[in-house]
């Protein structure tokens, strides 16, 4: 078979998505016999197969060929691809160098060229890395307009996707999601080159994951998975696909499958040379291992995440809390809350912050976080965040000694989590309902709620939550429906401590102590500290402190 026939076959295989077969056939042809188009296509095939060194070499040869032919536009396209590979594979200096070459080339092209749009898209990442978000947003707009002007579906979809992410980081979440919808419509309804299509899929899903838009994450992850399975030998983008599949599995309570999928994601990232991306997958593994009670493995996963440049917070703070290191967890959470950043990042921190702050008895700060989370849920239009906010409010009300006030929030949260098919979160909300019912003396209703929650927690493998729940029934033995915190406060009152001394001993604010005392007096039907202390001695509550 002649060289021409081999090239015809390679091109046909490439068009059918048979990347490995096409690349093998191109590799069998002498390099001097390949056209610039063949070199560029073979580079794309190598890129999709995760053979980044081969892809770079072929794009470089294609670049040289375009330059020698005087094809400035074609050379600029090659420079764009080389810049993007450098950025995604961690070779930032090479990515910057190729971007600079692309910039010089498009200067020689007519104003508003298609290639200037591609180079603007690559330039966007330089601005993002330097924290210049306004400039990055302008680059996304420039790329989108070039794609629309030249009817280039790939650049249009990519530019819209980038604009959507910029809008999300600019706290315009509904606008951002609308742009992501438009991007996905453009990408899936018209023919888009595989490399660009993969970028759109992964970038759009990641944006939805960040704002807790589970519906879009599920829908688009299914599309990405189907696309990946249709590409024989595909490596690039399969790591991200596994990561997003694991996130969906975790949400739906399939934790064993999620851990397997995260292991696959890490291996696929490694094969594709995307070592930077390993950090997020390792962090997700740490979160699941922590929830299952395997704290040593979770610590190792978080350490691996940090080593790959990904901050494993707030997961690490929750791990420290699980290990009894409340001060360390509190320090991390307060640092995270003090750091400036877009609302989308705060939305990921606030639920964990509520957990840590309540464990540290800082009910007022936890209430502030619940209030902020409620506002973000409304501005994002996120059902997941709304459910999280309801859970947070319920827990804050419980910690404040108001179980009756907690019930509406916890019931609303439980219904929302069930509707979202997120069983772990639903069970935790139902467990909170059980705690509130115990505090209110409705022990039979509490028993049913706690038993139902326990069954779900056992089924998903949330061992620590099961252990925690098994101790709830003991609260029924507390007199006058006092909460655990109220018993602690009352015991210290009986010891003759002042409000300030109680606040210091329990790490509470004076205002919170006063609120607890008011609740205690109401439940005991007394009007003085002396009478409350007498009740404590009568019911042997003072010795519970020591």
XYZ file of C-alpha atoms in Angstrom, residues 261-513:
253
model
C -13.852 6.079 40.349
C -11.533 8.529 42.121
C -8.732 5.955 42.042
C -9.340 5.639 38.297
C -9.327 9.424 37.925
C -5.915 9.721 39.582
C -4.458 7.029 37.322
C -5.927 8.617 34.196
C -4.602 12.028 35.172
C -1.190 10.434 35.604
C -1.339 8.788 32.176
C -2.323 12.105 30.578
C 0.513 13.936 32.327
C -1.992 16.147 34.142
C -0.312 15.784 37.523
C -1.681 19.110 38.801
C -5.206 17.723 38.549
C -4.376 14.805 40.850
C -4.730 17.169 43.827
C -8.475 17.636 43.503
C -9.146 13.924 43.048
C -7.001 13.145 46.096
C -8.928 15.729 48.129
C -12.245 14.190 47.086
C -10.914 10.793 48.226
C -9.911 12.332 51.531
C -13.423 13.704 52.036
C -15.013 10.290 51.462
C -12.506 8.417 53.608
C -13.108 10.914 56.416
C -16.856 10.411 56.206
C -16.316 6.659 56.436
C -14.125 7.019 59.502
C -10.812 5.964 57.928
C -8.991 8.973 59.328
C -5.431 7.789 58.655
C -6.181 7.193 54.976
C -8.017 10.509 54.798
C -4.988 12.314 56.225
C -2.746 10.678 53.609
C -5.152 11.673 50.829
C -5.255 15.277 52.001
C -1.456 15.319 52.218
C -1.218 14.067 48.633
C -3.684 16.738 47.587
C -1.558 19.467 49.163
C 1.599 18.085 47.560
C -0.057 18.557 44.153
C -0.885 22.192 44.900
C -4.553 21.743 45.845
C -5.749 23.135 49.190
C -7.617 20.289 50.959
C -9.648 22.684 53.099
C -12.207 22.630 54.550
C -11.861 18.837 54.531
C -8.702 18.934 56.628
C -10.428 21.101 59.236
C -13.262 18.579 59.507
C -10.682 15.791 59.840
C -8.986 17.636 62.712
C -12.384 18.090 64.321
C -13.037 14.346 64.030
C -9.720 13.731 65.771
C -10.613 16.052 68.633
C -8.324 18.865 67.470
C -11.040 21.496 67.754
C -8.638 24.424 68.152
C -6.800 23.515 64.946
C -10.077 23.108 63.062
C -11.358 26.412 64.409
C -8.177 28.227 63.404
C -8.403 26.892 59.848
C -12.079 27.795 59.495
C -11.608 31.301 60.811
C -8.722 31.777 58.389
C -10.858 30.547 55.475
C -13.720 32.842 56.436
C -11.381 35.824 56.683
C -9.797 35.274 53.269
C -11.154 37.437 50.438
C -12.573 35.635 47.458
C -15.649 35.150 45.291
C -18.918 33.942 46.752
C -18.576 30.612 44.978
C -15.581 29.765 47.167
C -17.321 30.839 50.350
C -20.282 28.627 49.492
C -17.934 25.623 49.699
C -16.590 26.676 53.100
C -19.698 27.807 54.982
C -21.378 24.400 55.691
C -18.138 23.051 57.154
C -17.636 26.293 59.069
C -21.000 25.813 60.761
C -19.970 22.317 61.890
C -16.657 23.500 63.328
C -18.021 26.647 64.967
C -20.811 24.734 66.687
C -18.330 22.146 67.928
C -16.321 25.041 69.357
C -19.536 26.427 70.945
C -19.391 29.659 68.937
C -23.098 29.672 68.174
C -23.204 33.330 67.193
C -20.538 32.921 64.520
C -22.249 29.759 63.273
C -25.508 31.704 63.012
C -23.755 34.338 60.905
C -22.482 31.607 58.582
C -25.945 30.066 58.270
C -27.365 33.472 57.416
C -24.699 34.041 54.750
C -25.250 30.575 53.303
C -28.972 31.288 53.094
C -28.258 34.460 51.122
C -25.911 32.699 48.726
C -28.442 29.931 48.121
C -30.988 32.544 47.093
C -28.595 34.516 44.872
C -27.259 31.330 43.204
C -30.709 29.800 42.819
C -29.201 26.559 44.163
C -31.414 23.841 45.643
C -28.374 22.141 47.174
C -27.214 25.278 48.960
C -30.768 26.011 50.084
C -30.954 22.551 51.662
C -27.541 23.075 53.260
C -28.691 26.422 54.647
C -31.812 24.850 56.163
C -29.663 22.152 57.782
C -27.313 24.801 59.145
C -30.169 26.857 60.592
C -31.640 23.763 62.235
C -28.328 22.894 63.869
C -27.843 26.469 65.060
C -31.307 26.531 66.608
C -30.607 23.251 68.392
C -27.310 24.567 69.728
C -29.114 27.713 70.880
C -31.460 25.628 73.013
C -34.477 26.091 70.751
C -35.424 22.600 69.507
C -38.927 23.733 68.571
C -37.422 26.433 66.366
C -35.057 23.904 64.822
C -37.755 21.482 63.662
C -39.144 23.474 60.692
C -35.648 24.001 59.291
C -34.612 20.374 59.704
C -37.820 19.020 58.202
C -37.478 21.374 55.240
C -33.859 20.286 54.806
C -34.771 16.592 54.966
C -37.443 16.980 52.299
C -35.058 18.915 50.054
C -32.229 16.370 50.387
C -34.635 13.511 49.632
C -35.867 15.355 46.560
C -32.246 15.841 45.439
C -31.509 12.119 46.039
C -28.685 12.899 48.472
C -29.237 10.229 51.149
C -26.350 11.048 53.507
C -27.362 14.669 53.861
C -31.028 13.650 54.165
C -30.184 11.239 56.990
C -28.195 13.898 58.863
C -31.133 16.299 58.645
C -33.490 13.586 59.865
C -31.106 12.793 62.716
C -31.239 16.467 63.665
C -35.028 16.209 63.679
C -34.733 13.245 66.033
C -32.483 15.211 68.379
C -34.967 18.080 68.450
C -37.851 15.708 69.198
C -35.897 14.138 72.065
C -35.287 17.575 73.529
C -39.010 18.307 73.255
C -39.946 15.069 75.028
C -41.599 13.410 72.013
C -39.589 10.229 72.411
C -41.648 7.911 70.206
C -41.484 10.271 67.208
C -37.797 10.761 67.932
C -37.217 7.010 67.977
C -38.749 6.602 64.513
C -36.772 9.514 63.052
C -33.492 8.333 64.547
C -34.022 4.730 63.442
C -34.771 5.814 59.887
C -31.724 8.088 59.779
C -29.514 5.354 61.224
C -30.551 2.868 58.553
C -29.529 5.251 55.782
C -26.232 6.147 57.462
C -25.375 2.461 57.810
C -26.240 1.809 54.160
C -23.924 4.520 52.821
C -21.104 3.590 55.193
C -21.048 6.716 57.370
C -19.633 4.930 60.429
C -18.795 7.992 62.557
C -22.272 9.424 62.048
C -23.806 6.118 63.148
C -21.720 6.120 66.331
C -22.674 9.718 67.007
C -26.347 8.962 66.460
C -26.347 5.950 68.779
C -25.712 8.264 71.728
C -28.662 10.528 71.046
C -31.250 8.448 72.884
C -29.482 9.076 76.168
C -30.663 12.688 76.077
C -34.146 11.451 76.922
C -32.973 10.859 80.485
C -32.110 14.519 81.030
C -34.606 16.243 83.303
C -36.893 19.048 82.138
C -35.924 18.424 78.506
C -32.599 20.186 79.047
C -30.103 19.983 76.207
C -26.557 18.762 76.786
C -25.255 22.324 76.631
C -27.909 23.528 79.078
C -26.898 20.797 81.527
C -23.293 22.017 81.298
C -24.298 25.634 81.902
C -26.601 24.681 84.786
C -23.881 22.645 86.467
C -21.522 25.612 86.377
C -24.245 27.889 87.752
C -24.620 25.453 90.658
C -20.875 25.709 91.254
C -21.327 29.448 91.755
C -19.754 30.571 88.468
C -20.666 33.940 86.954
C -21.846 34.327 83.347
C -18.398 35.528 82.341
C -16.735 32.552 84.018
C -19.159 30.147 82.339
C -18.507 31.797 78.982
C -14.772 31.381 79.471
C -15.040 27.746 80.611
C -17.257 26.675 77.713
C -15.749 29.014 75.089
C -19.051 30.826 74.578
C -20.017 34.464 74.275
C -21.683 36.198 77.218
C -24.775 36.634 75.053
C -24.993 32.907 74.356
C -24.648 32.067 78.057
